Amino acid sequence: MSLIIRNLSINDYDQLKDTMVESYSAIGGQYWRKERIQKLLHLFPEGQFCIEVDGRVVAAALAIIVNRVDCGEQHTYEQVTGHYSFDTHDPAGSILYGIDVFVHPNFRGLRLGRRLYDARKNCCRRLNLRAIVAGGRIPAYCRYAEQLSPQHYIDKVIQKEIYDPTLSFQLANGFRVTCILTNYLKGDTESKEYATLLEWKNVGYKPTRAELKHKETGVKTDRLYGPLTISPSFAAA
């Protein structure tokens, strides 16, 4: 088996679309239209990754850079992507915001998701960004929604009493839950439209001159994130 991790290209679109449709079959087989992917590649090519297995694209991770985000602030997927336009991408921002990760069902179990997360972390380090932040689905919640609140469900996943295919994976990859998002992703019936706001800190981050200046003048910068500046994945967009 030949496995290659690389940056995504627009020439990959047809295989990317097929993989998305299969990956999201449980929520209608939604996918990014070609012009959306083309724009994303134009804005931030180094932040888009895919995995090729025997010449076929079977997994991908998409991201943008945003301004400092308050981990406690409520926002939706539509807002953070600029109504799916990626106009919220800010090259001068300090946060890598993960907008999509998916693996073709026939290729799960090969640790492809972990490889994509590692590629994202390396990108975050290379660009000297403060952190990776993402809104994470909790697809197994629908099986527990009548018995557990979202908070109790997430607590049980963290304590490994319940396995959630998305959240358990993210926790195992060094992310922590900072808050619960409501009405995050329209049509996500599995998660009841709830999501976790997840964070992975880049411990090697080097503050910018402006941040150091603020520190010297007594301006507080200990809040990792300030207000989200609104300056995915779906065909309906």
PDB file of C-alpha atoms in Angstrom:
ATOM      1  CA  MET A   1       0.000   0.000   0.000  1.00  0.00           C
ATOM      2  CA  SER A   2       1.373   3.389  -1.042  1.00  0.00           C
ATOM      3  CA  LEU A   3       0.414   6.248   1.324  1.00  0.00           C
ATOM      4  CA  ILE A   4       1.269   9.911   0.697  1.00  0.00           C
ATOM      5  CA  ILE A   5       0.377  12.952   2.832  1.00  0.00           C
ATOM      6  CA  ARG A   6       0.566  16.200   0.907  1.00  0.00           C
ATOM      7  CA  ASN A   7      -1.066  19.551   0.300  1.00  0.00           C
ATOM      8  CA  LEU A   8      -4.345  19.443  -1.558  1.00  0.00           C
ATOM      9  CA  SER A   9      -4.590  20.531  -5.199  1.00  0.00           C
ATOM     10  CA  ILE A  10      -7.628  21.540  -7.239  1.00  0.00           C
ATOM     11  CA  ASN A  11      -6.795  18.596  -9.501  1.00  0.00           C
ATOM     12  CA  ASP A  12      -7.828  16.360  -6.590  1.00  0.00           C
ATOM     13  CA  TYR A  13     -11.371  17.727  -6.550  1.00  0.00           C
ATOM     14  CA  ASP A  14     -13.273  14.813  -8.135  1.00  0.00           C
ATOM     15  CA  GLN A  15     -11.750  12.276  -5.742  1.00  0.00           C
ATOM     16  CA  LEU A  16     -12.141  14.722  -2.852  1.00  0.00           C
ATOM     17  CA  LYS A  17     -15.845  15.085  -3.601  1.00  0.00           C
ATOM     18  CA  ASP A  18     -16.367  11.317  -3.784  1.00  0.00           C
ATOM     19  CA  THR A  19     -14.626  10.884  -0.435  1.00  0.00           C
ATOM     20  CA  MET A  20     -16.720  13.620   1.183  1.00  0.00           C
ATOM     21  CA  VAL A  21     -19.989  12.167  -0.092  1.00  0.00           C
ATOM     22  CA  GLU A  22     -19.114   8.756   1.365  1.00  0.00           C
ATOM     23  CA  SER A  23     -17.757  10.212   4.593  1.00  0.00           C
ATOM     24  CA  TYR A  24     -20.881  12.286   5.238  1.00  0.00           C
ATOM     25  CA  SER A  25     -23.473   9.785   4.024  1.00  0.00           C
ATOM     26  CA  ALA A  26     -25.068   9.808   7.510  1.00  0.00           C
ATOM     27  CA  ILE A  27     -25.893  13.523   7.157  1.00  0.00           C
ATOM     28  CA  GLY A  28     -26.912  13.588   3.512  1.00  0.00           C
ATOM     29  CA  GLY A  29     -23.608  13.128   1.707  1.00  0.00           C
ATOM     30  CA  GLN A  30     -22.851  16.838   1.760  1.00  0.00           C
ATOM     31  CA  TYR A  31     -19.732  18.204   0.114  1.00  0.00           C
ATOM     32  CA  TRP A  32     -17.867  21.398  -0.754  1.00  0.00           C
ATOM     33  CA  ARG A  33     -18.482  22.700  -4.251  1.00  0.00           C
ATOM     34  CA  LYS A  34     -15.466  23.026  -6.519  1.00  0.00           C
ATOM     35  CA  GLU A  35     -15.427  26.822  -6.523  1.00  0.00           C
ATOM     36  CA  ARG A  36     -15.307  26.814  -2.700  1.00  0.00           C
ATOM     37  CA  ILE A  37     -12.300  24.505  -2.641  1.00  0.00           C
ATOM     38  CA  GLN A  38     -10.641  26.584  -5.351  1.00  0.00           C
ATOM     39  CA  LYS A  39     -11.067  29.733  -3.269  1.00  0.00           C
ATOM     40  CA  LEU A  40      -9.749  28.015  -0.135  1.00  0.00           C
ATOM     41  CA  LEU A  41      -6.658  26.855  -2.029  1.00  0.00           C
ATOM     42  CA  HIS A  42      -6.121  30.378  -3.321  1.00  0.00           C
ATOM     43  CA  LEU A  43      -6.403  31.893   0.173  1.00  0.00           C
ATOM     44  CA  PHE A  44      -4.446  29.359   2.208  1.00  0.00           C
ATOM     45  CA  PRO A  45      -2.897  26.531   0.149  1.00  0.00           C
ATOM     46  CA  GLU A  46      -0.429  25.489   2.873  1.00  0.00           C
ATOM     47  CA  GLY A  47      -3.260  24.757   5.299  1.00  0.00           C
ATOM     48  CA  GLN A  48      -5.092  22.184   3.171  1.00  0.00           C
ATOM     49  CA  PHE A  49      -3.972  18.551   3.390  1.00  0.00           C
ATOM     50  CA  CYS A  50      -4.964  15.264   1.826  1.00  0.00           C
ATOM     51  CA  ILE A  51      -3.893  11.652   2.005  1.00  0.00           C
ATOM     52  CA  GLU A  52      -3.432   9.571  -1.100  1.00  0.00           C
ATOM     53  CA  VAL A  53      -3.621   5.789  -0.856  1.00  0.00           C
ATOM     54  CA  ASP A  54      -2.498   3.966  -3.983  1.00  0.00           C
ATOM     55  CA  GLY A  55      -3.063   7.119  -6.017  1.00  0.00           C
ATOM     56  CA  ARG A  56      -6.549   7.853  -4.651  1.00  0.00           C
ATOM     57  CA  VAL A  57      -7.449  10.760  -2.319  1.00  0.00           C
ATOM     58  CA  VAL A  58      -9.216   9.113   0.609  1.00  0.00           C
ATOM     59  CA  ALA A  59      -8.899  11.686   3.402  1.00  0.00           C
ATOM     60  CA  ALA A  60      -8.502  15.431   3.823  1.00  0.00           C
ATOM     61  CA  ALA A  61      -8.227  18.234   6.369  1.00  0.00           C
ATOM     62  CA  LEU A  62      -9.234  21.822   5.590  1.00  0.00           C
ATOM     63  CA  ALA A  63      -8.504  24.944   7.650  1.00  0.00           C
ATOM     64  CA  ILE A  64      -8.407  28.732   7.723  1.00  0.00           C
ATOM     65  CA  ILE A  65      -6.603  31.265   9.906  1.00  0.00           C
ATOM     66  CA  VAL A  66      -8.743  33.541  12.042  1.00  0.00           C
ATOM     67  CA  ASN A  67      -8.196  36.330  14.530  1.00  0.00           C
ATOM     68  CA  ARG A  68      -8.087  35.579  18.222  1.00  0.00           C
ATOM     69  CA  VAL A  69     -11.162  33.722  19.359  1.00  0.00           C
ATOM     70  CA  ASP A  70     -12.689  33.628  22.791  1.00  0.00           C
ATOM     71  CA  CYS A  71     -12.989  29.952  23.696  1.00  0.00           C
ATOM     72  CA  GLY A  72     -16.176  30.731  25.570  1.00  0.00           C
ATOM     73  CA  GLU A  73     -17.809  32.617  22.726  1.00  0.00           C
ATOM     74  CA  GLN A  74     -20.772  31.064  20.951  1.00  0.00           C
ATOM     75  CA  HIS A  75     -20.525  30.935  17.188  1.00  0.00           C
ATOM     76  CA  THR A  76     -21.785  28.725  14.397  1.00  0.00           C
ATOM     77  CA  TYR A  77     -20.014  26.909  11.598  1.00  0.00           C
ATOM     78  CA  GLU A  78     -21.701  29.236   9.132  1.00  0.00           C
ATOM     79  CA  GLN A  79     -20.371  32.306  10.955  1.00  0.00           C
ATOM     80  CA  VAL A  80     -16.795  31.121  11.338  1.00  0.00           C
ATOM     81  CA  THR A  81     -16.583  30.237   7.642  1.00  0.00           C
ATOM     82  CA  GLY A  82     -18.122  33.545   6.570  1.00  0.00           C
ATOM     83  CA  HIS A  83     -21.308  31.874   5.332  1.00  0.00           C
ATOM     84  CA  TYR A  84     -19.127  29.219   3.659  1.00  0.00           C
ATOM     85  CA  SER A  85     -17.207  31.886   1.699  1.00  0.00           C
ATOM     86  CA  PHE A  86     -13.967  31.711   3.771  1.00  0.00           C
ATOM     87  CA  ASP A  87     -13.952  35.513   3.887  1.00  0.00           C
ATOM     88  CA  THR A  88     -13.092  35.124   7.583  1.00  0.00           C
ATOM     89  CA  HIS A  89      -9.623  33.871   6.655  1.00  0.00           C
ATOM     90  CA  ASP A  90      -7.050  36.325   7.970  1.00  0.00           C
ATOM     91  CA  PRO A  91      -3.372  35.678   7.123  1.00  0.00           C
ATOM     92  CA  ALA A  92      -2.423  37.974  10.024  1.00  0.00           C
ATOM     93  CA  GLY A  93      -4.521  35.986  12.507  1.00  0.00           C
ATOM     94  CA  SER A  94      -3.107  33.806  15.269  1.00  0.00           C
ATOM     95  CA  ILE A  95      -5.463  30.802  15.284  1.00  0.00           C
ATOM     96  CA  LEU A  96      -5.634  27.862  12.897  1.00  0.00           C
ATOM     97  CA  TYR A  97      -9.345  27.018  12.752  1.00  0.00           C
ATOM     98  CA  GLY A  98     -10.118  23.510  11.522  1.00  0.00           C
ATOM     99  CA  ILE A  99     -13.145  23.556   9.267  1.00  0.00           C
ATOM    100  CA  ASP A 100     -13.204  19.961   8.075  1.00  0.00           C
ATOM    101  CA  VAL A 101     -11.553  16.567   8.496  1.00  0.00           C
ATOM    102  CA  PHE A 102     -12.902  13.484   6.796  1.00  0.00           C
ATOM    103  CA  VAL A 103     -11.779   9.954   5.945  1.00  0.00           C
ATOM    104  CA  HIS A 104     -13.431   7.629   3.434  1.00  0.00           C
ATOM    105  CA  PRO A 105     -15.260   4.844   5.348  1.00  0.00           C
ATOM    106  CA  ASN A 106     -13.361   2.131   3.463  1.00  0.00           C
ATOM    107  CA  PHE A 107     -10.043   3.506   4.709  1.00  0.00           C
ATOM    108  CA  ARG A 108     -10.795   4.045   8.378  1.00  0.00           C
ATOM    109  CA  GLY A 109      -8.641   2.163  10.852  1.00  0.00           C
ATOM    110  CA  LEU A 110      -5.418   3.179   9.096  1.00  0.00           C
ATOM    111  CA  ARG A 111      -4.748   6.108  11.454  1.00  0.00           C
ATOM    112  CA  LEU A 112      -5.267   8.545   8.600  1.00  0.00           C
ATOM    113  CA  GLY A 113      -7.090  11.015  10.828  1.00  0.00           C
ATOM    114  CA  ARG A 114      -4.137  11.107  13.223  1.00  0.00           C
ATOM    115  CA  ARG A 115      -1.768  11.732  10.318  1.00  0.00           C
ATOM    116  CA  LEU A 116      -3.901  14.658   9.167  1.00  0.00           C
ATOM    117  CA  TYR A 117      -3.977  16.100  12.690  1.00  0.00           C
ATOM    118  CA  ASP A 118      -0.188  15.801  12.885  1.00  0.00           C
ATOM    119  CA  ALA A 119       0.092  17.657   9.562  1.00  0.00           C
ATOM    120  CA  ARG A 120      -2.102  20.430  10.986  1.00  0.00           C
ATOM    121  CA  LYS A 121      -0.022  20.658  14.152  1.00  0.00           C
ATOM    122  CA  ASN A 122       3.167  20.933  12.095  1.00  0.00           C
ATOM    123  CA  CYS A 123       1.540  23.669  10.011  1.00  0.00           C
ATOM    124  CA  CYS A 124       0.566  25.528  13.190  1.00  0.00           C
ATOM    125  CA  ARG A 125       4.128  25.310  14.491  1.00  0.00           C
ATOM    126  CA  ARG A 126       5.684  26.303  11.169  1.00  0.00           C
ATOM    127  CA  LEU A 127       3.471  29.394  10.865  1.00  0.00           C
ATOM    128  CA  ASN A 128       3.974  30.246  14.557  1.00  0.00           C
ATOM    129  CA  LEU A 129       0.255  30.293  15.333  1.00  0.00           C
ATOM    130  CA  ARG A 130      -0.984  30.253  18.922  1.00  0.00           C
ATOM    131  CA  ALA A 131      -3.292  27.260  18.663  1.00  0.00           C
ATOM    132  CA  ILE A 132      -5.568  25.048  16.636  1.00  0.00           C
ATOM    133  CA  VAL A 133      -9.261  25.546  17.405  1.00  0.00           C
ATOM    134  CA  ALA A 134     -12.206  23.667  15.931  1.00  0.00           C
ATOM    135  CA  GLY A 135     -15.877  22.975  16.467  1.00  0.00           C
ATOM    136  CA  GLY A 136     -16.236  19.213  16.841  1.00  0.00           C
ATOM    137  CA  ARG A 137     -19.338  17.149  16.165  1.00  0.00           C
ATOM    138  CA  ILE A 138     -20.523  14.630  18.777  1.00  0.00           C
ATOM    139  CA  PRO A 139     -22.226  12.135  16.436  1.00  0.00           C
ATOM    140  CA  ALA A 140     -22.947   9.451  19.033  1.00  0.00           C
ATOM    141  CA  TYR A 141     -24.878  11.893  21.222  1.00  0.00           C
ATOM    142  CA  CYS A 142     -28.152  11.069  19.452  1.00  0.00           C
ATOM    143  CA  ARG A 143     -28.111   7.664  21.167  1.00  0.00           C
ATOM    144  CA  TYR A 144     -27.928   9.260  24.625  1.00  0.00           C
ATOM    145  CA  ALA A 145     -29.813  12.541  24.190  1.00  0.00           C
ATOM    146  CA  GLU A 146     -32.909  11.361  26.067  1.00  0.00           C
ATOM    147  CA  GLN A 147     -30.868  10.373  29.123  1.00  0.00           C
ATOM    148  CA  LEU A 148     -27.965  12.837  29.156  1.00  0.00           C
ATOM    149  CA  SER A 149     -27.488  16.558  28.695  1.00  0.00           C
ATOM    150  CA  PRO A 150     -24.699  17.525  26.256  1.00  0.00           C
ATOM    151  CA  GLN A 151     -22.487  18.431  29.256  1.00  0.00           C
ATOM    152  CA  HIS A 152     -23.002  15.076  30.955  1.00  0.00           C
ATOM    153  CA  TYR A 153     -22.455  13.231  27.692  1.00  0.00           C
ATOM    154  CA  ILE A 154     -19.171  15.059  27.036  1.00  0.00           C
ATOM    155  CA  ASP A 155     -18.035  14.422  30.619  1.00  0.00           C
ATOM    156  CA  LYS A 156     -18.635  10.704  30.166  1.00  0.00           C
ATOM    157  CA  VAL A 157     -16.704  10.698  26.886  1.00  0.00           C
ATOM    158  CA  ILE A 158     -13.809  12.500  28.601  1.00  0.00           C
ATOM    159  CA  GLN A 159     -13.921   9.923  31.417  1.00  0.00           C
ATOM    160  CA  LYS A 160     -13.961   7.145  28.759  1.00  0.00           C
ATOM    161  CA  GLU A 161     -17.307   5.822  29.946  1.00  0.00           C
ATOM    162  CA  ILE A 162     -18.767   6.499  26.478  1.00  0.00           C
ATOM    163  CA  TYR A 163     -17.003   6.292  23.136  1.00  0.00           C
ATOM    164  CA  ASP A 164     -17.749   9.007  20.587  1.00  0.00           C
ATOM    165  CA  PRO A 165     -16.003   8.444  17.227  1.00  0.00           C
ATOM    166  CA  THR A 166     -15.205  12.137  16.801  1.00  0.00           C
ATOM    167  CA  LEU A 167     -14.696  13.503  20.305  1.00  0.00           C
ATOM    168  CA  SER A 168     -12.798  10.472  21.630  1.00  0.00           C
ATOM    169  CA  PHE A 169     -10.426  10.747  18.674  1.00  0.00           C
ATOM    170  CA  GLN A 170      -9.870  14.461  19.227  1.00  0.00           C
ATOM    171  CA  LEU A 171      -9.178  14.008  22.937  1.00  0.00           C
ATOM    172  CA  ALA A 172      -6.670  11.265  22.124  1.00  0.00           C
ATOM    173  CA  ASN A 173      -4.909  13.729  19.834  1.00  0.00           C
ATOM    174  CA  GLY A 174      -4.243  16.266  22.562  1.00  0.00           C
ATOM    175  CA  PHE A 175      -7.272  18.545  22.180  1.00  0.00           C
ATOM    176  CA  ARG A 176      -9.263  19.791  25.157  1.00  0.00           C
ATOM    177  CA  VAL A 177     -12.905  20.848  25.316  1.00  0.00           C
ATOM    178  CA  THR A 178     -13.272  24.534  26.213  1.00  0.00           C
ATOM    179  CA  CYS A 179     -17.062  24.937  25.883  1.00  0.00           C
ATOM    180  CA  ILE A 180     -20.200  23.567  24.258  1.00  0.00           C
ATOM    181  CA  LEU A 181     -21.507  25.235  21.115  1.00  0.00           C
ATOM    182  CA  THR A 182     -25.243  25.256  20.360  1.00  0.00           C
ATOM    183  CA  ASN A 183     -26.839  25.308  16.904  1.00  0.00           C
ATOM    184  CA  TYR A 184     -23.343  24.887  15.493  1.00  0.00           C
ATOM    185  CA  LEU A 185     -23.996  22.901  12.332  1.00  0.00           C
ATOM    186  CA  LYS A 186     -27.388  23.035  10.657  1.00  0.00           C
ATOM    187  CA  GLY A 187     -28.835  19.626   9.929  1.00  0.00           C
ATOM    188  CA  ASP A 188     -26.468  17.697  12.191  1.00  0.00           C
ATOM    189  CA  THR A 189     -29.177  15.542  13.723  1.00  0.00           C
ATOM    190  CA  GLU A 190     -26.677  13.038  15.123  1.00  0.00           C
ATOM    191  CA  SER A 191     -25.129  15.718  17.339  1.00  0.00           C
ATOM    192  CA  LYS A 192     -28.484  17.452  17.884  1.00  0.00           C
ATOM    193  CA  GLU A 193     -26.657  20.490  16.421  1.00  0.00           C
ATOM    194  CA  TYR A 194     -24.372  20.639  19.471  1.00  0.00           C
ATOM    195  CA  ALA A 195     -20.606  20.747  19.120  1.00  0.00           C
ATOM    196  CA  THR A 196     -17.546  20.967  21.333  1.00  0.00           C
ATOM    197  CA  LEU A 197     -15.176  23.886  20.952  1.00  0.00           C
ATOM    198  CA  LEU A 198     -11.766  22.233  20.965  1.00  0.00           C
ATOM    199  CA  GLU A 199      -8.306  23.646  21.448  1.00  0.00           C
ATOM    200  CA  TRP A 200      -4.740  22.456  20.953  1.00  0.00           C
ATOM    201  CA  LYS A 201      -2.116  24.942  22.152  1.00  0.00           C
ATOM    202  CA  ASN A 202       1.154  25.403  20.326  1.00  0.00           C
ATOM    203  CA  VAL A 203       3.566  25.363  23.286  1.00  0.00           C
ATOM    204  CA  GLY A 204       6.361  26.588  21.021  1.00  0.00           C
ATOM    205  CA  TYR A 205       4.508  29.753  20.066  1.00  0.00           C
ATOM    206  CA  LYS A 206       6.681  32.877  20.060  1.00  0.00           C
ATOM    207  CA  PRO A 207       4.763  36.100  20.869  1.00  0.00           C
ATOM    208  CA  THR A 208       4.833  38.841  18.269  1.00  0.00           C
ATOM    209  CA  ARG A 209       6.500  42.191  18.906  1.00  0.00           C
ATOM    210  CA  ALA A 210       3.088  43.814  19.336  1.00  0.00           C
ATOM    211  CA  GLU A 211       2.148  41.301  22.027  1.00  0.00           C
ATOM    212  CA  LEU A 212       5.439  41.814  23.833  1.00  0.00           C
ATOM    213  CA  LYS A 213       4.900  45.564  23.676  1.00  0.00           C
ATOM    214  CA  HIS A 214       1.416  45.197  25.154  1.00  0.00           C
ATOM    215  CA  LYS A 215       2.868  43.091  27.940  1.00  0.00           C
ATOM    216  CA  GLU A 216       5.484  45.729  28.710  1.00  0.00           C
ATOM    217  CA  THR A 217       2.825  48.447  28.898  1.00  0.00           C
ATOM    218  CA  GLY A 218       0.608  46.395  31.174  1.00  0.00           C
ATOM    219  CA  VAL A 219      -2.033  45.405  28.630  1.00  0.00           C
ATOM    220  CA  LYS A 220      -3.309  41.959  29.540  1.00  0.00           C
ATOM    221  CA  THR A 221      -2.593  39.279  26.964  1.00  0.00           C
ATOM    222  CA  ASP A 222      -3.100  36.226  29.158  1.00  0.00           C
ATOM    223  CA  ARG A 223      -6.463  35.531  27.504  1.00  0.00           C
ATOM    224  CA  LEU A 224      -5.363  33.280  24.714  1.00  0.00           C
ATOM    225  CA  TYR A 225      -8.278  34.416  22.648  1.00  0.00           C
ATOM    226  CA  GLY A 226     -10.110  37.688  22.183  1.00  0.00           C
ATOM    227  CA  PRO A 227     -13.434  38.161  20.341  1.00  0.00           C
ATOM    228  CA  LEU A 228     -13.876  36.106  17.198  1.00  0.00           C
ATOM    229  CA  THR A 229     -13.565  38.307  14.138  1.00  0.00           C
ATOM    230  CA  ILE A 230     -16.168  37.347  11.586  1.00  0.00           C
ATOM    231  CA  SER A 231     -14.466  39.913   9.087  1.00  0.00           C
ATOM    232  CA  PRO A 232     -17.453  23.446   5.061  1.00  0.00           C
ATOM    233  CA  SER A 233     -18.621  22.017   4.239  1.00  0.00           C
ATOM    234  CA  PHE A 234     -21.590  21.719   2.286  1.00  0.00           C
ATOM    235  CA  ALA A 235     -23.055  21.674  -1.178  1.00  0.00           C
ATOM    236  CA  ALA A 236     -26.048  23.647   0.032  1.00  0.00           C
ATOM    237  CA  ALA A 237     -23.741  26.567   0.721  1.00  0.00           C
TER     238      ALA A 237
END
